[in-house]
Amino acid sequence: MPPETPRRPGWAAVERPADEDAPEQPSREVGEPERTDDTEKTGASGTTSPAEPPADRGRDAAGRADGPGGAGAETAAGAGSAPPPMTGRQRLAASLWPPRLTRAQLIVALLLFILGLGLAIQVRSTSDSSALRGARQEDLVRILDELDNRSQRLTDEQRRLEGQKTELENSSDQAEEARKQTVEKEQQLGVLAGTVAAQGPGINLVINDPHHSVEADKLLDTIQELRAAGAEAIQVNGVRVVANTYFSDQRGGVEIDGKRVTQPYRFKVIGKPEDLEPALNIPGGVVQTLEKEQATVVVTREGKIVVDALRDAKRPDYARSSSQ
């Protein structure tokens, strides 16, 4: 037999004698790798299909068998099944968070916030502006009585003036009646102007200010409150208070019409005590304001108050009586 031509392993020879008994093999070109039993035929794409997986491919990553009763089957079944339905609370939470806000919702929220802030400010300013809000019933009754008394005083003054007018018209000696009324009017104006002494019922008001926190404006507010309550004559530490009286702050005290006065401040007030004292003790009035300044206020009613401090009567430089 002729010697066999040597060849590379895995490569077929160029020529091979035909063997009628051997099954027909497909021809291949030179350089084509020899097919083995571990590979399948090449498809139309020219790539070889992978070999059959090993027998243990039915095991999962943990090495457990992927049989009908194994954990792999349960995992596969769980992955392919639908998720459990959500409860109502879960759906509500999912709809609220994360928030999905639009531009219109943001504008509406901003407008509502501004509206609420305005209403809160309005309510607060209204409650703060009313000094009588939250006052006790006794205080409200006292304030109402004071208003009634003021109205009654004005009515009495009107009736008195009308009576004087009637006397002048009906008197046989009108000159004598006019002179009498003139003297009475002079005395009244002298009391108001501070040129004559006065006496009558009223109150004593003592303000003790150990911390020197009561300033001139607080004393002026006290005078205005007393005048509004019907005070006819007022004296403070030997100084007669009249229409043109002024208060000014000085170091360690207060000046009244240029005269220095120190605490305690003593007020002598002639008027109706039933009107003067309640006017000072109303809620938010003089007494409460001074007590906030850590001052001590004492108000006492008296049947007779003497106001003897006088002021000089000055002749006006420009004003003249219109009857002249």
CSV table of C-alpha atoms in Angstrom, one decimal:
chain,number,residue,atom,x,y,z
A,1,MET,CA,0.0,0.0,0.0
A,2,PRO,CA,1.3,3.4,-0.7
A,3,PRO,CA,2.3,5.5,2.3
A,4,GLU,CA,-0.5,7.6,3.8
A,5,THR,CA,-0.2,11.3,3.3
A,6,PRO,CA,0.3,13.1,6.6
A,7,ARG,CA,-2.2,15.8,7.7
A,8,ARG,CA,-2.9,18.2,10.5
A,9,PRO,CA,-5.2,17.1,13.2
A,10,GLY,CA,-8.7,18.4,12.6
A,11,TRP,CA,-8.2,19.1,8.9
A,12,ALA,CA,-9.1,16.8,6.0
A,13,ALA,CA,-6.8,15.9,3.2
A,14,VAL,CA,-7.2,17.4,-0.1
A,15,GLU,CA,-8.0,14.2,-1.8
A,16,ARG,CA,-9.6,11.2,-0.3
A,17,PRO,CA,-10.4,7.9,-2.1
A,18,ALA,CA,-14.0,7.2,-2.4
A,19,ASP,CA,-15.3,4.4,-0.3
A,20,GLU,CA,-18.4,2.9,-1.4
A,21,ASP,CA,-19.2,1.3,1.9
A,22,ALA,CA,-18.7,4.5,3.9
A,23,PRO,CA,-21.5,6.9,4.1
A,24,GLU,CA,-21.3,9.9,1.8
A,25,GLN,CA,-19.8,12.9,3.5
A,26,PRO,CA,-20.2,16.4,2.3
A,27,SER,CA,-17.2,17.8,0.7
A,28,ARG,CA,-15.4,20.8,2.2
A,29,GLU,CA,-12.7,23.0,1.0
A,30,VAL,CA,-9.2,23.3,2.1
A,31,GLY,CA,-8.7,25.1,5.3
A,32,GLU,CA,-12.3,24.4,6.5
A,33,PRO,CA,-12.4,23.1,10.1
A,34,GLU,CA,-13.5,19.6,10.5
A,35,ARG,CA,-17.0,19.2,12.1
A,36,THR,CA,-17.2,17.4,15.2
A,37,ASP,CA,-20.0,15.8,17.1
A,38,ASP,CA,-20.0,18.6,19.7
A,39,THR,CA,-21.1,21.2,17.2
A,40,GLU,CA,-24.1,21.6,15.0
A,41,LYS,CA,-24.3,22.6,11.4
A,42,THR,CA,-23.8,26.2,10.4
A,43,GLY,CA,-27.0,28.2,9.6
A,44,ALA,CA,-27.6,30.6,6.9
A,45,SER,CA,-26.1,33.4,8.9
A,46,GLY,CA,-22.8,31.6,8.9
A,47,THR,CA,-22.6,31.3,12.7
A,48,THR,CA,-22.5,28.1,14.5
A,49,SER,CA,-25.2,27.3,17.0
A,50,PRO,CA,-24.2,26.6,20.6
A,51,ALA,CA,-23.8,23.1,21.7
A,52,GLU,CA,-26.5,21.4,23.8
A,53,PRO,CA,-26.3,22.7,27.3
A,54,PRO,CA,-25.1,20.5,30.0
A,55,ALA,CA,-27.4,18.2,31.8
A,56,ASP,CA,-27.5,20.3,35.0
A,57,ARG,CA,-28.7,23.6,33.3
A,58,GLY,CA,-32.0,23.2,35.1
A,59,ARG,CA,-30.3,24.4,38.4
A,60,ASP,CA,-30.5,28.0,39.5
A,61,ALA,CA,-27.7,30.2,40.7
A,62,ALA,CA,-27.8,28.7,44.2
A,63,GLY,CA,-27.3,25.2,42.8
A,64,ARG,CA,-30.9,24.0,43.5
A,65,ALA,CA,-32.7,21.8,41.1
A,66,ASP,CA,-35.1,23.6,38.8
A,67,GLY,CA,-37.6,20.8,38.9
A,68,PRO,CA,-41.4,20.9,39.3
A,69,GLY,CA,-41.2,21.2,43.1
A,70,GLY,CA,-38.0,23.2,43.3
A,71,ALA,CA,-37.4,26.8,44.4
A,72,GLY,CA,-36.5,27.8,40.9
A,73,ALA,CA,-40.0,27.0,39.7
A,74,GLU,CA,-41.5,29.1,42.5
A,75,THR,CA,-39.2,32.0,41.5
A,76,ALA,CA,-40.2,31.8,37.9
A,77,ALA,CA,-43.8,31.6,38.7
A,78,GLY,CA,-43.6,34.6,41.1
A,79,ALA,CA,-41.7,36.7,38.6
A,80,GLY,CA,-44.4,36.1,35.9
A,81,SER,CA,-47.4,36.7,38.1
A,82,ALA,CA,-49.2,40.1,38.5
A,83,PRO,CA,-48.4,42.3,41.6
A,84,PRO,CA,-50.9,42.3,44.5
A,85,PRO,CA,-53.6,45.0,44.3
A,86,MET,CA,-53.0,48.3,46.3
A,87,THR,CA,-55.2,49.2,49.2
A,88,GLY,CA,-57.1,52.5,49.4
A,89,ARG,CA,-54.6,54.1,51.8
A,90,GLN,CA,-51.7,53.1,49.5
A,91,ARG,CA,-53.4,54.6,46.5
A,92,LEU,CA,-54.1,57.8,48.4
A,93,ALA,CA,-50.4,58.1,49.5
A,94,ALA,CA,-49.3,57.4,45.9
A,95,SER,CA,-51.5,60.2,44.6
A,96,LEU,CA,-50.3,62.7,47.2
A,97,TRP,CA,-46.6,62.0,47.1
A,98,PRO,CA,-44.6,62.9,45.2
A,99,PRO,CA,-46.7,66.1,44.6
A,100,ARG,CA,-47.7,66.9,41.1
A,101,LEU,CA,-48.3,70.6,41.1
A,102,THR,CA,-49.2,72.7,38.1
A,103,ARG,CA,-48.7,76.3,37.5
A,104,ALA,CA,-52.4,77.1,38.1
A,105,GLN,CA,-52.4,75.2,41.4
A,106,LEU,CA,-49.4,77.2,42.6
A,107,ILE,CA,-51.1,80.5,41.7
A,108,VAL,CA,-54.3,79.5,43.5
A,109,ALA,CA,-52.3,78.4,46.6
A,110,LEU,CA,-50.5,81.8,46.6
A,111,LEU,CA,-53.7,83.8,46.3
A,112,LEU,CA,-55.3,81.8,49.2
A,113,PHE,CA,-52.2,82.4,51.3
A,114,ILE,CA,-52.3,86.1,50.7
A,115,LEU,CA,-56.1,86.2,51.4
A,116,GLY,CA,-55.7,84.3,54.7
A,117,LEU,CA,-52.8,86.6,55.8
A,118,GLY,CA,-54.9,89.7,55.1
A,119,LEU,CA,-57.9,88.3,57.1
A,120,ALA,CA,-55.6,87.5,60.0
A,121,ILE,CA,-54.1,91.0,60.0
A,122,GLN,CA,-57.6,92.6,59.8
A,123,VAL,CA,-58.9,90.5,62.7
A,124,ARG,CA,-55.9,91.3,64.8
A,125,SER,CA,-56.0,95.1,64.1
A,126,THR,CA,-59.7,95.1,64.8
A,127,SER,CA,-59.3,93.4,68.2
A,128,ASP,CA,-56.4,95.6,69.2
A,129,SER,CA,-58.1,98.9,68.2
A,130,SER,CA,-61.1,98.3,70.4
A,131,ALA,CA,-60.0,99.2,74.0
A,132,LEU,CA,-63.4,98.1,75.4
A,133,ARG,CA,-63.2,94.5,74.0
A,134,GLY,CA,-63.0,92.1,76.8
A,135,ALA,CA,-64.0,94.6,79.4
A,136,ARG,CA,-66.1,93.4,82.4
A,137,GLN,CA,-69.8,94.1,82.5
A,138,GLU,CA,-69.3,96.4,85.5
A,139,ASP,CA,-66.8,98.5,83.6
A,140,LEU,CA,-69.1,98.9,80.6
A,141,VAL,CA,-72.0,99.9,82.8
A,142,ARG,CA,-69.7,102.5,84.5
A,143,ILE,CA,-68.7,103.9,81.1
A,144,LEU,CA,-72.3,104.1,80.0
A,145,ASP,CA,-73.2,106.0,83.2
A,146,GLU,CA,-70.4,108.4,82.6
A,147,LEU,CA,-71.7,109.2,79.1
A,148,ASP,CA,-75.1,109.7,80.5
A,149,ASN,CA,-73.8,112.1,83.1
A,150,ARG,CA,-72.0,114.1,80.5
A,151,SER,CA,-75.1,114.4,78.4
A,152,GLN,CA,-77.1,115.4,81.5
A,153,ARG,CA,-74.5,118.2,82.3
A,154,LEU,CA,-74.8,119.6,78.8
A,155,THR,CA,-78.6,119.5,79.0
A,156,ASP,CA,-78.5,121.4,82.4
A,157,GLU,CA,-76.2,124.0,81.0
A,158,GLN,CA,-78.5,124.5,78.0
A,159,ARG,CA,-81.5,124.9,80.4
A,160,ARG,CA,-79.6,127.3,82.6
A,161,LEU,CA,-78.7,129.6,79.7
A,162,GLU,CA,-82.2,129.5,78.4
A,163,GLY,CA,-83.4,130.5,81.8
A,164,GLN,CA,-81.0,133.5,81.9
A,165,LYS,CA,-82.2,134.6,78.6
A,166,THR,CA,-85.9,134.4,79.7
A,167,GLU,CA,-85.1,136.5,82.9
A,168,LEU,CA,-83.4,139.1,80.8
A,169,GLU,CA,-86.3,139.4,78.5
A,170,ASN,CA,-89.0,139.4,81.2
A,171,SER,CA,-87.3,141.5,83.9
A,172,SER,CA,-88.6,145.0,84.5
A,173,ASP,CA,-85.1,146.2,85.4
A,174,GLN,CA,-83.1,144.6,82.7
A,175,ALA,CA,-80.0,146.7,83.5
A,176,GLU,CA,-79.9,145.3,87.1
A,177,GLU,CA,-80.5,141.8,85.9
A,178,ALA,CA,-77.8,142.1,83.3
A,179,ARG,CA,-75.3,143.4,85.9
A,180,LYS,CA,-76.1,140.5,88.3
A,181,GLN,CA,-75.6,137.9,85.6
A,182,THR,CA,-72.4,139.7,84.6
A,183,VAL,CA,-71.0,139.3,88.1
A,184,GLU,CA,-71.8,135.6,88.2
A,185,LYS,CA,-70.3,135.1,84.8
A,186,GLU,CA,-67.1,136.9,85.9
A,187,GLN,CA,-66.8,134.5,88.9
A,188,GLN,CA,-67.3,131.5,86.7
A,189,LEU,CA,-64.7,132.7,84.1
A,190,GLY,CA,-62.3,133.5,87.0
A,191,VAL,CA,-62.5,130.0,88.2
A,192,LEU,CA,-61.9,128.7,84.7
A,193,ALA,CA,-59.1,131.1,84.1
A,194,GLY,CA,-57.5,130.4,87.5
A,195,THR,CA,-57.6,134.1,88.7
A,196,VAL,CA,-59.8,133.3,91.7
A,197,ALA,CA,-59.8,130.5,94.3
A,198,ALA,CA,-62.4,127.8,94.1
A,199,GLN,CA,-63.8,125.2,96.4
A,200,GLY,CA,-66.3,122.3,96.1
A,201,PRO,CA,-66.6,118.6,96.0
A,202,GLY,CA,-64.1,116.5,94.0
A,203,ILE,CA,-61.2,114.1,94.3
A,204,ASN,CA,-57.6,113.9,95.4
A,205,LEU,CA,-55.3,112.1,93.0
A,206,VAL,CA,-51.8,111.1,94.1
A,207,ILE,CA,-49.3,109.6,91.7
A,208,ASN,CA,-46.1,108.2,93.3
A,209,ASP,CA,-43.4,107.5,90.7
A,210,PRO,CA,-40.3,105.9,92.4
A,211,HIS,CA,-38.8,104.7,89.1
A,212,HIS,CA,-39.2,108.2,87.4
A,213,SER,CA,-41.0,106.5,84.5
A,214,VAL,CA,-44.0,108.9,84.4
A,215,GLU,CA,-43.3,111.5,81.8
A,216,ALA,CA,-45.1,114.8,80.9
A,217,ASP,CA,-47.3,113.2,78.3
A,218,LYS,CA,-48.8,110.8,80.9
A,219,LEU,CA,-49.7,113.8,83.2
A,220,LEU,CA,-51.2,115.7,80.3
A,221,ASP,CA,-53.4,112.6,79.4
A,222,THR,CA,-54.5,112.6,83.0
A,223,ILE,CA,-55.5,116.3,82.8
A,224,GLN,CA,-57.4,115.7,79.6
A,225,GLU,CA,-59.3,112.8,81.0
A,226,LEU,CA,-60.3,114.8,84.1
A,227,ARG,CA,-61.5,117.7,81.9
A,228,ALA,CA,-63.6,115.3,79.8
A,229,ALA,CA,-65.2,113.9,83.0
A,230,GLY,CA,-66.3,117.4,84.0
A,231,ALA,CA,-63.5,118.8,86.1
A,232,GLU,CA,-64.0,122.5,86.7
A,233,ALA,CA,-60.8,123.4,88.6
A,234,ILE,CA,-57.4,121.5,88.7
A,235,GLN,CA,-54.3,122.1,90.7
A,236,VAL,CA,-51.1,120.0,90.5
A,237,ASN,CA,-48.4,120.5,93.2
A,238,GLY,CA,-49.3,124.2,93.7
A,239,VAL,CA,-49.6,125.0,90.0
A,240,ARG,CA,-53.1,126.0,88.7
A,241,VAL,CA,-54.0,124.2,85.5
A,242,VAL,CA,-55.8,126.3,82.9
A,243,ALA,CA,-56.6,126.2,79.2
A,244,ASN,CA,-53.1,127.3,78.1
A,245,THR,CA,-51.1,125.1,80.6
A,246,TYR,CA,-48.3,123.1,79.1
A,247,PHE,CA,-46.1,120.2,80.4
A,248,SER,CA,-42.5,119.5,79.5
A,249,ASP,CA,-40.0,116.8,80.6
A,250,GLN,CA,-37.0,117.8,82.7
A,251,ARG,CA,-34.3,115.6,84.2
A,252,GLY,CA,-35.6,114.2,87.4
A,253,GLY,CA,-39.1,115.7,87.1
A,254,VAL,CA,-41.6,117.6,85.0
A,255,GLU,CA,-42.2,121.3,84.4
A,256,ILE,CA,-45.7,122.7,84.4
A,257,ASP,CA,-45.9,126.2,82.8
A,258,GLY,CA,-42.2,126.6,83.4
A,259,LYS,CA,-42.4,125.6,87.1
A,260,ARG,CA,-40.6,122.4,88.2
A,261,VAL,CA,-42.6,119.8,90.0
A,262,THR,CA,-41.4,116.4,91.4
A,263,GLN,CA,-43.1,113.3,92.4
A,264,PRO,CA,-45.3,112.4,94.1
A,265,TYR,CA,-47.7,114.4,91.9
A,266,ARG,CA,-50.8,115.6,93.8
A,267,PHE,CA,-53.9,116.6,91.9
A,268,LYS,CA,-56.7,118.6,93.5
A,269,VAL,CA,-59.7,118.4,91.2
A,270,ILE,CA,-63.1,120.0,91.7
A,271,GLY,CA,-66.0,118.3,90.1
A,272,LYS,CA,-68.6,115.6,90.5
A,273,PRO,CA,-66.8,112.7,92.3
A,274,GLU,CA,-69.2,110.1,90.9
A,275,ASP,CA,-68.0,111.1,87.4
A,276,LEU,CA,-64.3,111.8,88.0
A,277,GLU,CA,-63.3,108.6,89.8
A,278,PRO,CA,-64.9,106.2,87.3
A,279,ALA,CA,-63.3,108.1,84.4
A,280,LEU,CA,-59.9,107.4,85.8
A,281,ASN,CA,-60.5,103.7,86.4
A,282,ILE,CA,-62.0,102.7,83.1
A,283,PRO,CA,-60.2,99.8,81.3
A,284,GLY,CA,-57.2,101.1,79.5
A,285,GLY,CA,-57.6,104.5,81.3
A,286,VAL,CA,-55.3,106.6,83.3
A,287,VAL,CA,-54.9,104.4,86.3
A,288,GLN,CA,-54.1,101.3,84.3
A,289,THR,CA,-51.7,103.2,82.0
A,290,LEU,CA,-49.8,104.6,85.0
A,291,GLU,CA,-49.6,101.3,86.8
A,292,LYS,CA,-48.0,99.8,83.6
A,293,GLU,CA,-45.2,102.4,84.2
A,294,GLN,CA,-44.8,100.9,87.7
A,295,ALA,CA,-46.3,104.0,89.4
A,296,THR,CA,-48.7,103.9,92.3
A,297,VAL,CA,-52.0,105.7,91.9
A,298,VAL,CA,-54.4,106.6,94.8
A,299,VAL,CA,-57.8,108.2,94.1
A,300,THR,CA,-60.0,109.4,97.0
A,301,ARG,CA,-63.3,111.2,97.0
A,302,GLU,CA,-63.7,114.4,99.1
A,303,GLY,CA,-66.7,116.4,100.0
A,304,LYS,CA,-64.7,119.7,99.9
A,305,ILE,CA,-61.6,120.4,97.8
A,306,VAL,CA,-59.9,123.8,98.0
A,307,VAL,CA,-58.0,125.0,94.9
A,308,ASP,CA,-56.2,128.1,96.0
A,309,ALA,CA,-53.3,128.4,93.5
A,310,LEU,CA,-53.9,131.5,91.4
A,311,ARG,CA,-52.6,132.8,88.1
A,312,ASP,CA,-52.1,136.4,87.0
A,313,ALA,CA,-54.7,137.8,84.7
A,314,LYS,CA,-53.0,139.0,81.6
A,315,ARG,CA,-54.6,141.6,79.4
A,316,PRO,CA,-54.6,140.4,75.8
A,317,ASP,CA,-52.6,142.4,73.4
A,318,TYR,CA,-54.7,141.9,70.3
A,319,ALA,CA,-58.1,140.4,71.3
A,320,ARG,CA,-60.9,142.7,72.1
A,321,SER,CA,-64.6,142.1,73.1
A,322,SER,CA,-66.8,142.2,70.1
A,323,SER,CA,-69.4,144.2,72.0
A,324,GLN,CA,-67.2,147.3,72.2
